[in-house]
CSV table of C-alpha atoms and ligand atoms in Angstrom, one decimal:
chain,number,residue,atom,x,y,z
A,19,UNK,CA,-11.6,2.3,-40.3
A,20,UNK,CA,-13.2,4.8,-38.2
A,21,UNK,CA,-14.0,5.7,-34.6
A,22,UNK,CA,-17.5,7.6,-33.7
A,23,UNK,CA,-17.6,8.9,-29.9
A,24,UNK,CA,-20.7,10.7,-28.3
A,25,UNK,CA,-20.1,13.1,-25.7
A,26,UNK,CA,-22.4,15.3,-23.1
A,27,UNK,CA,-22.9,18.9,-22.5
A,28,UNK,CA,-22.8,19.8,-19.1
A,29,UNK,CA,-24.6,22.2,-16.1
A,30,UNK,CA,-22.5,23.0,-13.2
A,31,UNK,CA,-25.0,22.8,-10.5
A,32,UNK,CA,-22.8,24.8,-8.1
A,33,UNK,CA,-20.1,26.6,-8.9
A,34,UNK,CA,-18.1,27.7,-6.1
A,35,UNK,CA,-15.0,29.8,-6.6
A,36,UNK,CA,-12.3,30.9,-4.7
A,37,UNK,CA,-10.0,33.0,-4.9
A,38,UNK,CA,-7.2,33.7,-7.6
A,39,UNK,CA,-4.5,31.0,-7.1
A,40,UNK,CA,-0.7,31.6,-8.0
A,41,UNK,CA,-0.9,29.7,-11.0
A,42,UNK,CA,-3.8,32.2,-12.0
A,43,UNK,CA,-6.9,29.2,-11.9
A,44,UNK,CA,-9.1,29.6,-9.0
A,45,UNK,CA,-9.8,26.4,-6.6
A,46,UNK,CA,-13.4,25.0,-6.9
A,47,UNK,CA,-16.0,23.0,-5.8
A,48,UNK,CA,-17.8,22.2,-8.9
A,49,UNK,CA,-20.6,19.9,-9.3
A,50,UNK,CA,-21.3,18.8,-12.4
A,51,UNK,CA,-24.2,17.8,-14.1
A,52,UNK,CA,-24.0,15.6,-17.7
A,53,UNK,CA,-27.2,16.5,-19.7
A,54,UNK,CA,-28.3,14.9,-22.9
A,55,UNK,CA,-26.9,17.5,-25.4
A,56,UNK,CA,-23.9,15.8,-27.8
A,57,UNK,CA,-21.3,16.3,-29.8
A,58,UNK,CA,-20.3,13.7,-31.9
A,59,UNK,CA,-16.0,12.9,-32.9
A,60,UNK,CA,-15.0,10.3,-35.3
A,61,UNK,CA,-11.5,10.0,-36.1
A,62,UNK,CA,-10.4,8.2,-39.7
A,63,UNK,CA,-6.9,7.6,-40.4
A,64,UNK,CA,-5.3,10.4,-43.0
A,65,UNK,CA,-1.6,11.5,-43.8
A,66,UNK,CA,-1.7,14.5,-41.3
A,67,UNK,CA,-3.5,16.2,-38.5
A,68,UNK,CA,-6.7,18.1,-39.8
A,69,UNK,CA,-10.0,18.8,-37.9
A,70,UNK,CA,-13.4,19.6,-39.6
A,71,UNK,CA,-16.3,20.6,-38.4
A,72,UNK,CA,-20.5,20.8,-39.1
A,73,UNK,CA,-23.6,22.0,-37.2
A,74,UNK,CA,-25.7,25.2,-37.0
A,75,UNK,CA,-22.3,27.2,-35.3
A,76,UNK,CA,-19.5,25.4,-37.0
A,77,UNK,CA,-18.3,28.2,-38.4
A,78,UNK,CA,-17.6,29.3,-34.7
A,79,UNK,CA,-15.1,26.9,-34.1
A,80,UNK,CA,-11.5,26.8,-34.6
A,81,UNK,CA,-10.0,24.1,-36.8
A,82,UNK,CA,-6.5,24.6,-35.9
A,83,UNK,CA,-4.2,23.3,-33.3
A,84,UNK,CA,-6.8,25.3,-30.5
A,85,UNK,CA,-9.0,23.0,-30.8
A,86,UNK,CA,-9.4,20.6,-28.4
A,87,UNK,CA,-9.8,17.7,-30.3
A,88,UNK,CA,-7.1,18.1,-32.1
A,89,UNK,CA,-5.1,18.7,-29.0
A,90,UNK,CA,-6.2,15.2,-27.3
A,91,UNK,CA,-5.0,13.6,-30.4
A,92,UNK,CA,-1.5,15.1,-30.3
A,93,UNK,CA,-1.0,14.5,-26.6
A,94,UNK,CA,-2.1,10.8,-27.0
A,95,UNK,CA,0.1,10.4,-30.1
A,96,UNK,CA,3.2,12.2,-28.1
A,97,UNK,CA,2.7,9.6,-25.1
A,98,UNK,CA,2.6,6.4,-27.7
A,99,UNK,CA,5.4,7.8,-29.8
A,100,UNK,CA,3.6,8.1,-33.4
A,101,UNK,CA,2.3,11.2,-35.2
A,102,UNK,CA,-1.0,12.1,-34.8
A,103,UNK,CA,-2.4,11.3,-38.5
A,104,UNK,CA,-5.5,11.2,-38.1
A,105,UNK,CA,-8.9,13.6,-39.7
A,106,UNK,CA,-11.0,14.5,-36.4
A,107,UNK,CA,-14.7,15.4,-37.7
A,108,UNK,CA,-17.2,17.2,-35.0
A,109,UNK,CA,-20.9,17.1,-35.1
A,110,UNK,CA,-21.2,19.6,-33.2
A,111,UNK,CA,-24.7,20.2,-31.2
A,112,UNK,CA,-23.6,21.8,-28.1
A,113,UNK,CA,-23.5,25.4,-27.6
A,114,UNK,CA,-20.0,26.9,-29.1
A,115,UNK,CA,-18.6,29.2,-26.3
A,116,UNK,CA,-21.6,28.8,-23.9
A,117,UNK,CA,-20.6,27.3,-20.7
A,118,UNK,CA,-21.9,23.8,-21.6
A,119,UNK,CA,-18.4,22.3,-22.3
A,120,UNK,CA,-18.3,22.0,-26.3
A,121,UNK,CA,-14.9,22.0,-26.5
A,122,UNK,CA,-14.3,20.2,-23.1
A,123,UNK,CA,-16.7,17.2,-24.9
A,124,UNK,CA,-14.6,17.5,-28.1
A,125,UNK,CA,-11.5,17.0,-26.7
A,126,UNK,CA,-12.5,14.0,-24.6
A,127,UNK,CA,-14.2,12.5,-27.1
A,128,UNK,CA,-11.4,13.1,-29.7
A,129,UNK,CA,-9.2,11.5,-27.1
A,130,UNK,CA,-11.4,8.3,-26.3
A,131,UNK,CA,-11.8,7.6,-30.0
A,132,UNK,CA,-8.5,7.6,-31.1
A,133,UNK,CA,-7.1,5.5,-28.2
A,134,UNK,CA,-9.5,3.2,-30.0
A,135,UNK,CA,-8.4,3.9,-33.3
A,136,UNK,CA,-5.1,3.5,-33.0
A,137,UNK,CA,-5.5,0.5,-30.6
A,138,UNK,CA,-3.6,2.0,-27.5
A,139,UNK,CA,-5.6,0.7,-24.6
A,140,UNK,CA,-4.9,3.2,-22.0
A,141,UNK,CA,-6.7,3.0,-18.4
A,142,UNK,CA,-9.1,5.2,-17.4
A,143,UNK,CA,-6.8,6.6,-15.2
A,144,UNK,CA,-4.2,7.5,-17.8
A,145,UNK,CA,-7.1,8.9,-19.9
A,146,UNK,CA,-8.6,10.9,-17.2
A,147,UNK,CA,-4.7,12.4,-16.6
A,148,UNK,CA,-4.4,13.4,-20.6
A,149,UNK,CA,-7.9,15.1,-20.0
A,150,UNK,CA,-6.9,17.2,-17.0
A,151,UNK,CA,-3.8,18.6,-18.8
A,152,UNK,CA,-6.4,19.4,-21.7
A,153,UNK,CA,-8.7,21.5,-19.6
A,154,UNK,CA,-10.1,21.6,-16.8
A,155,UNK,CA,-13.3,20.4,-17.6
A,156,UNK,CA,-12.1,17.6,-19.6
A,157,UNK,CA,-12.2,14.8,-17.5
A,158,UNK,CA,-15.9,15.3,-16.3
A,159,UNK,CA,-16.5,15.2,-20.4
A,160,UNK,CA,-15.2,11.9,-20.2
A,161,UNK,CA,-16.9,10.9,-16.7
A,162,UNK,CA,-20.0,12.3,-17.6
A,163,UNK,CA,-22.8,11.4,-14.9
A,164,UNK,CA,-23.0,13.7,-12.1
A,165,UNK,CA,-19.7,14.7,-10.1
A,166,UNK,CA,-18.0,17.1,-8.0
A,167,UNK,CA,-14.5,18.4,-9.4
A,168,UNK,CA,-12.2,19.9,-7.2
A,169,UNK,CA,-8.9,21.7,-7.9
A,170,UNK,CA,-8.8,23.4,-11.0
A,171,UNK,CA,-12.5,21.1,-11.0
A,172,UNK,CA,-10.5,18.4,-12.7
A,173,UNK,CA,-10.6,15.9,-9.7
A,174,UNK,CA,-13.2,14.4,-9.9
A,175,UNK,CA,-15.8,12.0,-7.1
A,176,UNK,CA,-18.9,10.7,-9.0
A,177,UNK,CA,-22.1,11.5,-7.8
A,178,UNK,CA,-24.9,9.5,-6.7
A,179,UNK,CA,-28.2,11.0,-8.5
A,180,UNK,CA,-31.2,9.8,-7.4
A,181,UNK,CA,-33.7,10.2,-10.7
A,182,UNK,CA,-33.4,12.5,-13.9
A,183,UNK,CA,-33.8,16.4,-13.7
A,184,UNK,CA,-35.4,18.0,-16.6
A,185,UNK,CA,-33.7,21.0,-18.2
A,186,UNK,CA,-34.3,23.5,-20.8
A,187,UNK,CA,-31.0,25.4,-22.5
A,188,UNK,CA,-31.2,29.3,-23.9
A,189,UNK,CA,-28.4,30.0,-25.7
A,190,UNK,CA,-27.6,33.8,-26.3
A,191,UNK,CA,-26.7,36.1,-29.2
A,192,UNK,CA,-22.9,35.8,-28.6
A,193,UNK,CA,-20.5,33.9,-26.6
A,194,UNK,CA,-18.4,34.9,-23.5
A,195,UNK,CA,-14.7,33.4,-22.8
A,196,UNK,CA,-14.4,31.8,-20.1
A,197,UNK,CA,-10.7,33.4,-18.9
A,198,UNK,CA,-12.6,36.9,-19.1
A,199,UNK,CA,-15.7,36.0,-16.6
A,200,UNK,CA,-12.5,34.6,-14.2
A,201,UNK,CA,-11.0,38.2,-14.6
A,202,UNK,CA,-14.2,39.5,-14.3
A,203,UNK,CA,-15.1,37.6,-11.1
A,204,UNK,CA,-11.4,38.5,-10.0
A,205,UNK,CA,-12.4,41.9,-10.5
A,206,UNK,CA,-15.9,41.8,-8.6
A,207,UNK,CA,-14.0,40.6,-5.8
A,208,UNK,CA,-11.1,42.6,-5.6
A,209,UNK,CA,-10.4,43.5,-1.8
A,210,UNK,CA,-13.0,41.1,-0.7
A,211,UNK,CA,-13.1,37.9,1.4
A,212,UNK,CA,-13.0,35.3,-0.9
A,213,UNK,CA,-14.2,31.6,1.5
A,214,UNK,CA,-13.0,28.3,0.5
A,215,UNK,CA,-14.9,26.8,-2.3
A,216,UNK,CA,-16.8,23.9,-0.8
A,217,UNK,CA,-19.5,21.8,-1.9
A,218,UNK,CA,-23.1,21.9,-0.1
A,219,UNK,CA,-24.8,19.0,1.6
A,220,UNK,CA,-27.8,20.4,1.0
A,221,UNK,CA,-27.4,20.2,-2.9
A,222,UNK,CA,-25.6,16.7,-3.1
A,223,UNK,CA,-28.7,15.3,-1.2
A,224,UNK,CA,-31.0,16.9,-2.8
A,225,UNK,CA,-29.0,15.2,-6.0
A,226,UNK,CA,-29.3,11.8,-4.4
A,227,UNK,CA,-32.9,11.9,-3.9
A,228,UNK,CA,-33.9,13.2,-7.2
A,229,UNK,CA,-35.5,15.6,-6.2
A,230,UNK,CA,-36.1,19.1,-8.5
A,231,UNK,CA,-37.7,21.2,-5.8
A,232,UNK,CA,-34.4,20.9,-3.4
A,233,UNK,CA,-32.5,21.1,-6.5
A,234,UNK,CA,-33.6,24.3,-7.1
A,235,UNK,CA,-33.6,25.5,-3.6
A,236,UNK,CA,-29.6,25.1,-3.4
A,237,UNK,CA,-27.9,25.7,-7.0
A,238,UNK,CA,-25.5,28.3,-7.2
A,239,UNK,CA,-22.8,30.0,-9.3
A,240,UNK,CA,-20.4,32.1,-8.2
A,241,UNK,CA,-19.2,33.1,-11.9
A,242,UNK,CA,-23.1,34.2,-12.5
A,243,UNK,CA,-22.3,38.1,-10.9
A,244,UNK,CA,-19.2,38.2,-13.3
A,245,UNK,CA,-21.2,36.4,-16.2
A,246,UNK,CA,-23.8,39.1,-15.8
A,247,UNK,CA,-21.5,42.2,-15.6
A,248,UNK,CA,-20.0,41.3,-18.8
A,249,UNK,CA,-23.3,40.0,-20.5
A,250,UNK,CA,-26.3,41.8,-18.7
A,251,UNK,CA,-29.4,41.3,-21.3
A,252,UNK,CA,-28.7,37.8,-19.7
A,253,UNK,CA,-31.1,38.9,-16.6
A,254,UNK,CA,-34.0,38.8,-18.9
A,255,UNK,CA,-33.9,35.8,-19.9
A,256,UNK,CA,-33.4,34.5,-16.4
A,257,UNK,CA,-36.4,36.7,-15.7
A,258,UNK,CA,-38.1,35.1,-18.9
A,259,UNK,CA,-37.4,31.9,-17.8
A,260,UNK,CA,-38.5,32.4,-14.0
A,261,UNK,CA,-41.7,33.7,-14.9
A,262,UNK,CA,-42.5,30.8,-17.2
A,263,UNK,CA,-42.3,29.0,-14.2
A,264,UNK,CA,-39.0,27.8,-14.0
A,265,UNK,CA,-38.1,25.9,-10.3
A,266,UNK,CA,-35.0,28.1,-10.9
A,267,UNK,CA,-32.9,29.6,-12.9
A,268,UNK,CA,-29.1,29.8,-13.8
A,269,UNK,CA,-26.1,30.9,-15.7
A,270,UNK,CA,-24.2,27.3,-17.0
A,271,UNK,CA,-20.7,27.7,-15.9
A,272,UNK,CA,-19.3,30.9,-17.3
A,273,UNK,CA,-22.0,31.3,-19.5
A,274,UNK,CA,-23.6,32.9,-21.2
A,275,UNK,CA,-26.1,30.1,-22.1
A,276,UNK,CA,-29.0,30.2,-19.3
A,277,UNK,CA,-30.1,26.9,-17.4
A,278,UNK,CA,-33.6,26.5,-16.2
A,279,UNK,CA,-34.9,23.4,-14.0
A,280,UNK,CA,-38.2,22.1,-14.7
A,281,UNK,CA,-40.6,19.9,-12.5
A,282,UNK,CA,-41.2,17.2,-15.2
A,283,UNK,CA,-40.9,17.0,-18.9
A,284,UNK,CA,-43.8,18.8,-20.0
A,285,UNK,CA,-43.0,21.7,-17.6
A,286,UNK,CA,-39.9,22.0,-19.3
A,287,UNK,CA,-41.7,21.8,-22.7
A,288,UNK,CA,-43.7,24.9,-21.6
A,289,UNK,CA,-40.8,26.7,-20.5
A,290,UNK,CA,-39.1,26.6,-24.1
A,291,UNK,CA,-41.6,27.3,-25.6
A,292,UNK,CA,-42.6,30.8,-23.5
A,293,UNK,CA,-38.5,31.4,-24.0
A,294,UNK,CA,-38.7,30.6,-27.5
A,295,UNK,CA,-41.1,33.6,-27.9
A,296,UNK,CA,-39.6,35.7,-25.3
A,297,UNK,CA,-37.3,37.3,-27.8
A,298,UNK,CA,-34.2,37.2,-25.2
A,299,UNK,CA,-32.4,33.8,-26.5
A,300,UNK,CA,-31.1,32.8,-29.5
A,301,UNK,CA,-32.4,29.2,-29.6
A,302,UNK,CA,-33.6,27.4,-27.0
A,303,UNK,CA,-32.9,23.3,-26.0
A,304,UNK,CA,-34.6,20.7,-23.7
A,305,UNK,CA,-32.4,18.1,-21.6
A,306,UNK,CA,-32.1,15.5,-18.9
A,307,UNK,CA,-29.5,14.3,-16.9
A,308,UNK,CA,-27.8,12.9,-15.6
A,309,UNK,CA,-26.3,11.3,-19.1
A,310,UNK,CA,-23.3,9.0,-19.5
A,311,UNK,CA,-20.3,10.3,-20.3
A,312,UNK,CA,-18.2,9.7,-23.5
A,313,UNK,CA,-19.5,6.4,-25.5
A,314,UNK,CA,-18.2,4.8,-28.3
A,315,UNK,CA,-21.3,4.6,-30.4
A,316,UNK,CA,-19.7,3.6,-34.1
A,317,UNK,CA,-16.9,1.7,-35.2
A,318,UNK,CA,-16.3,1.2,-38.5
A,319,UNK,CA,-14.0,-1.0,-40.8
B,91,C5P,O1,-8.8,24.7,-17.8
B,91,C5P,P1,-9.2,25.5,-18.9
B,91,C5P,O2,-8.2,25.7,-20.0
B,91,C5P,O3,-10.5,25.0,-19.5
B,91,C5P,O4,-9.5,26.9,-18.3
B,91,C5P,C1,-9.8,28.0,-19.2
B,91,C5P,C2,-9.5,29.3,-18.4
B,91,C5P,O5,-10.5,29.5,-17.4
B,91,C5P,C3,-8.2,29.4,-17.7
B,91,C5P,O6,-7.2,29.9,-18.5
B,91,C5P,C4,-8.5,30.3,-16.5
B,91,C5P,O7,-8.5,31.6,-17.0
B,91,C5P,C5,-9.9,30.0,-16.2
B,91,C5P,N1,-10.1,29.0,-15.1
B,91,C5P,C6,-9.8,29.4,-13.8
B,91,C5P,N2,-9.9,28.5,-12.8
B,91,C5P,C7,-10.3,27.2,-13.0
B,91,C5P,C8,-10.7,26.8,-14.4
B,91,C5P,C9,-10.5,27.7,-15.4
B,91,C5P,O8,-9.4,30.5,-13.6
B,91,C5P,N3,-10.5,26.4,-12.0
């Protein structure tokens, strides 16, 4: 008996921060965007916890109790009252450390597939609520779609979107951590005025009509500044990007993996491939979204 679960990458579309809050997160208005990158969890029954791993960067992720994966099967376990025995295999195709939410997706999809595993039949509700202590990208990884998270980002209102948006990916040399762009935008700001985080009209309509042009005109990231300070080779490929004619061009999340909104699907096709021979990305993906969120795709006697 096994469990297989798909799961998303995502773009934050805008990514508006405010300042530090007691607790140390920041309050946000983040709109998320699934694309059509995946990982891929199944969960097998075994005589103890154990998480393994394959894909290009496996070797970049941690197999221990960090993961998130293997986290979402301990907190399910604890709330049904058995151990969590159970081997957690990731086919992992989304960026490791990139802002795209790789270990978000693993932990939501790790959670979704054993509550099928082990027969628990929790709501959505209760699942979204193991998500959110998780991480605070969790529950979108679960939602997928398009949404706005506010909070920590982990409260979530879905999102109208009014056609697909066409994406291409450029992942970089090394990964950033996500705490140390916070500090880093903590930093940047120090002393300053930090507004409210709020979402913009401009860019939620222009993500109910479908339409890439407005897109483009209003996406923003307020970690991109701290993203950039810490990781600055990343303005080339933003440069690389724009002048392959990119409608625009961003930092996913806290990067450092580079977002670049095309018109149509062979724009986007043009645009990795001038990046791919730019020599300022690793590798270099295409994508749509939105895409649905978690999916049991396999389930196996
Ligand atoms: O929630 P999650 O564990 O994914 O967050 C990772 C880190 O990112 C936090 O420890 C914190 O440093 C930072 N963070 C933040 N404000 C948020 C979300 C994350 O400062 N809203």
């Amino acid at each position: 008996m096994s469990v297989t679960v798909r799961v998303p990458a995502k773009v934050n579309v805008q990514l508006a921060v405010g300042a530090a809050r007691a607790d140390g997160f920041h309050d946000l208005a983040n709109v998320f965007l699934a694309v059509g990158l995946y990982d891929e969890v199944t969960v097998t029954p075994a005589d103890g916890l154990r998480v393994t791993c394959e894909g290009p960067d496996a070797a970049q992720v941690p197999l221990d109790r960090t993961n998130l994966a293997a986290r979402a099967a301990i907190a399910l376990a604890g709330r049904c009252g058995r151990t969590p025995d159970v081997h957690v295999h990731i086919v992992k195709d989304i960026p490791v450390a990139g802002g795209m939410a790789g270990g978000s997706a693993d932990g939501a999809g790790a959670l979704l597939a054993c509550d099928a595993l082990w027969g628990v039949g929790a709501s959505r509700e209760e699942l979204l609520d193991i998500c959110a202590e998780l991480g605070s990208d969790v529950p979108f990884s679960l939602a997928g779609g398009a949404a706005l998270g506010i909070g920590r980002g982990e409260q979530l209102t879905a999102l109208e979107t009014g056609g697909a948006f066409h994406w291409v990916f450029a992942t970089a040399a090394r990964g950033l951590s996500t705490p140390a762009v916070f500090r880093e935008f903590d930093r940047l700001t120090a002393g300053l005025d930090v507004p409210e985080p709020v979402a913009s009209p401009e860019l939620l309509a222009a993500l109910a009509k479908g339409d890439p042009d407005a897109l483009a005109a209003t996406v923003s990231n307020d970690l991109q500044p701290a993203a950039l300070s810490l990781f600055p080779e990343l303005a080339d490929t933003l440069a690389a990007g724009r002048a392959a004619g990119a409608l625009t061009s961003l930092v996913s999340g806290s990067g450092p993996t580079t977002a670049f909104l095309a018109r149509d699907p062979e724009a986007a096709a043009r645009i990795a491939g001038a990046l791919r021979t730019s020599g300022t990305c690793r590798s270099v993906r295409v994508a749509s979204g939105p895409a649905p969120g978690a999916t049991i795709v396999g389930n196996a006697a």
